[in-house]
Amino acid sequence: MASPFTLPAGTATDRLDALDTLLRFGAGQDLRDRVLFESAFTADATLDFTQPAARFGAQVDVFAGRDSVVSTIFANIAPLDTTHTVTNSRVHVEGDTARLMALVEAQHVQRAAPSRRLLLKNWYDVSPRREAGTWRMARVRIDNVWFEGEAAVLFG
């Protein structure tokens, strides 16, 4: 079966706007801009970080609902400086739904002890949805490819 990402589908504008959901996700964390971060998600969004957590011996549930995603992520990054770099993105749009794959490098640095870091390289599998003219992520699954540093920086 051919990948839905082989050839782009949807208009260039729709593909870029769908990709912008993931860019708002990263920039919202990096800038500590809760409103920007929140704008990336539908009200019923889910975020699945179970595979990376399991790699570090942590067990987390899938975050369900925008409020849960936002409050959990912002609580976890409160003592950190983060930088997210999004690359290798592929977007397939059909009407008001899309499928997005991207490689994201996420650096997490303890603000109080900058030598303590965790660098993650993750694949993101995202399902953006257009609501009232704005694209937002309805589902996010994160799978870790590799990491470097201390898991305790993110997982206590």
GROMACS .gro file of C-alpha atoms in nm:
model
  156
    1MET     CA    1   0.000   0.000   0.000
    2ALA     CA    2   0.137   0.340  -0.098
    3SER     CA    3   0.199   0.602   0.166
    4PRO     CA    4  -0.051   0.891   0.173
    5PHE     CA    5   0.255   1.116   0.185
    6THR     CA    6   0.406   1.014  -0.150
    7LEU     CA    7   0.251   1.305  -0.336
    8PRO     CA    8   0.108   1.615  -0.172
    9ALA     CA    9  -0.270   1.642  -0.160
   10GLY     CA   10  -0.473   1.953  -0.092
   11THR     CA   11  -0.382   2.309  -0.176
   12ALA     CA   12  -0.045   2.448  -0.076
   13THR     CA   13  -0.224   2.693   0.154
   14ASP     CA   14  -0.415   2.415   0.331
   15ARG     CA   15  -0.100   2.205   0.369
   16LEU     CA   16   0.090   2.501   0.517
   17ASP     CA   17  -0.198   2.593   0.749
   18ALA     CA   18  -0.224   2.231   0.869
   19LEU     CA   19   0.152   2.225   0.931
   20ASP     CA   20   0.120   2.549   1.126
   21THR     CA   21  -0.064   2.356   1.399
   22LEU     CA   22   0.260   2.175   1.482
   23LEU     CA   23   0.462   2.496   1.457
   24ARG     CA   24   0.228   2.662   1.710
   25PHE     CA   25   0.272   2.357   1.936
   26GLY     CA   26   0.652   2.400   1.938
   27ALA     CA   27   0.666   2.778   1.947
   28GLY     CA   28   0.403   2.795   2.221
   29GLN     CA   29   0.627   2.588   2.448
   30ASP     CA   30   0.950   2.759   2.349
   31LEU     CA   31   0.806   3.108   2.402
   32ARG     CA   32   0.604   2.999   2.709
   33ASP     CA   33   0.300   3.136   2.529
   34ARG     CA   34   0.007   2.938   2.661
   35VAL     CA   35  -0.245   3.105   2.425
   36LEU     CA   36  -0.036   3.019   2.119
   37PHE     CA   37   0.011   2.660   2.241
   38GLU     CA   38  -0.361   2.623   2.315
   39SER     CA   39  -0.446   2.748   1.965
   40ALA     CA   40  -0.281   2.438   1.819
   41PHE     CA   41  -0.545   2.197   1.958
   42THR     CA   42  -0.911   2.113   1.913
   43ALA     CA   43  -1.117   2.102   2.233
   44ASP     CA   44  -1.132   1.720   2.208
   45ALA     CA   45  -0.764   1.673   2.118
   46THR     CA   46  -0.558   1.375   2.231
   47LEU     CA   47  -0.181   1.367   2.274
   48ASP     CA   48  -0.010   1.028   2.302
   49PHE     CA   49   0.339   1.046   2.456
   50THR     CA   50   0.327   0.689   2.591
   51GLN     CA   51   0.611   0.543   2.379
   52PRO     CA   52   0.875   0.806   2.472
   53ALA     CA   53   0.771   0.791   2.838
   54ALA     CA   54   0.801   0.411   2.840
   55ARG     CA   55   1.156   0.438   2.701
   56PHE     CA   56   1.243   0.626   3.020
   57GLY     CA   57   1.058   0.390   3.250
   58ALA     CA   58   0.767   0.627   3.303
   59GLN     CA   59   0.404   0.542   3.251
   60VAL     CA   60   0.172   0.815   3.130
   61ASP     CA   61  -0.182   0.806   3.001
   62VAL     CA   62  -0.284   0.956   2.670
   63PHE     CA   63  -0.376   1.317   2.744
   64ALA     CA   64  -0.739   1.372   2.646
   65GLY     CA   65  -0.886   1.716   2.586
   66ARG     CA   66  -0.715   2.048   2.514
   67ASP     CA   67  -0.727   2.157   2.879
   68SER     CA   68  -0.553   1.837   2.991
   69VAL     CA   69  -0.289   1.860   2.716
   70VAL     CA   70  -0.212   2.225   2.788
   71SER     CA   71  -0.206   2.204   3.168
   72THR     CA   72   0.004   1.884   3.170
   73ILE     CA   73   0.261   2.006   2.918
   74PHE     CA   74   0.295   2.349   3.078
   75ALA     CA   75   0.333   2.198   3.426
   76ASN     CA   76   0.610   1.968   3.299
   77ILE     CA   77   0.805   2.238   3.116
   78ALA     CA   78   0.765   2.509   3.384
   79PRO     CA   79   1.127   2.470   3.512
   80LEU     CA   80   1.270   2.421   3.162
   81ASP     CA   81   1.383   2.612   2.859
   82THR     CA   82   1.278   2.429   2.544
   83THR     CA   83   1.355   2.453   2.175
   84HIS     CA   84   1.159   2.261   1.914
   85THR     CA   85   1.273   2.223   1.554
   86VAL     CA   86   1.026   2.079   1.301
   87THR     CA   87   1.158   1.921   0.983
   88ASN     CA   88   1.087   1.652   0.719
   89SER     CA   89   0.716   1.733   0.724
   90ARG     CA   90   0.466   1.571   0.492
   91VAL     CA   91   0.103   1.680   0.482
   92HIS     CA   92  -0.195   1.519   0.311
   93VAL     CA   93  -0.518   1.722   0.314
   94GLU     CA   94  -0.864   1.594   0.228
   95GLY     CA   95  -1.134   1.855   0.281
   96ASP     CA   96  -1.132   1.970   0.642
   97THR     CA   97  -0.906   1.693   0.772
   98ALA     CA   98  -0.539   1.623   0.721
   99ARG     CA   99  -0.262   1.384   0.813
  100LEU     CA  100   0.077   1.525   0.903
  101MET     CA  101   0.407   1.351   0.971
  102ALA     CA  102   0.713   1.543   1.086
  103LEU     CA  103   1.042   1.489   1.259
  104VAL     CA  104   1.078   1.710   1.568
  105GLU     CA  105   1.392   1.773   1.768
  106ALA     CA  106   1.305   1.887   2.118
  107GLN     CA  107   1.573   2.018   2.354
  108HIS     CA  108   1.483   2.043   2.724
  109VAL     CA  109   1.722   2.232   2.952
  110GLN     CA  110   1.677   2.288   3.325
  111ARG     CA  111   1.677   2.662   3.376
  112ALA     CA  112   1.830   2.632   3.726
  113ALA     CA  113   2.101   2.388   3.610
  114PRO     CA  114   2.168   2.444   3.237
  115SER     CA  115   2.415   2.156   3.217
  116ARG     CA  116   2.121   1.917   3.277
  117ARG     CA  117   1.957   1.849   2.940
  118LEU     CA  118   1.745   1.605   2.746
  119LEU     CA  119   1.744   1.610   2.367
  120LEU     CA  120   1.470   1.409   2.195
  121LYS     CA  121   1.434   1.329   1.826
  122ASN     CA  122   1.072   1.227   1.770
  123TRP     CA  123   0.839   1.140   1.487
  124TYR     CA  124   0.505   1.317   1.517
  125ASP     CA  125   0.195   1.165   1.358
  126VAL     CA  126  -0.074   1.433   1.366
  127SER     CA  127  -0.434   1.460   1.253
  128PRO     CA  128  -0.520   1.828   1.207
  129ARG     CA  129  -0.881   1.933   1.153
  130ARG     CA  130  -1.017   2.262   1.021
  131GLU     CA  131  -1.269   2.423   1.256
  132ALA     CA  132  -1.434   2.753   1.166
  133GLY     CA  133  -1.156   2.822   0.916
  134THR     CA  134  -0.867   2.746   1.154
  135TRP     CA  135  -0.658   2.428   1.153
  136ARG     CA  136  -0.603   2.262   1.490
  137MET     CA  137  -0.457   1.927   1.596
  138ALA     CA  138  -0.721   1.670   1.691
  139ARG     CA  139  -0.476   1.385   1.751
  140VAL     CA  140  -0.101   1.376   1.814
  141ARG     CA  141   0.110   1.063   1.854
  142ILE     CA  142   0.477   1.107   1.942
  143ASP     CA  143   0.731   0.828   1.890
  144ASN     CA  144   1.091   0.868   2.002
  145VAL     CA  145   1.365   0.776   1.754
  146TRP     CA  146   1.665   0.858   1.977
  147PHE     CA  147   1.759   1.069   2.274
  148GLU     CA  148   2.064   1.210   2.445
  149GLY     CA  149   2.096   1.335   2.801
  150GLU     CA  150   1.915   1.284   3.129
  151ALA     CA  151   1.559   1.149   3.128
  152ALA     CA  152   1.513   1.302   3.476
  153VAL     CA  153   1.517   1.649   3.317
  154LEU     CA  154   1.168   1.581   3.177
  155PHE     CA  155   1.051   1.286   3.383
  156GLY     CA  156   1.171   1.390   3.729
   0.00000   0.00000   0.00000
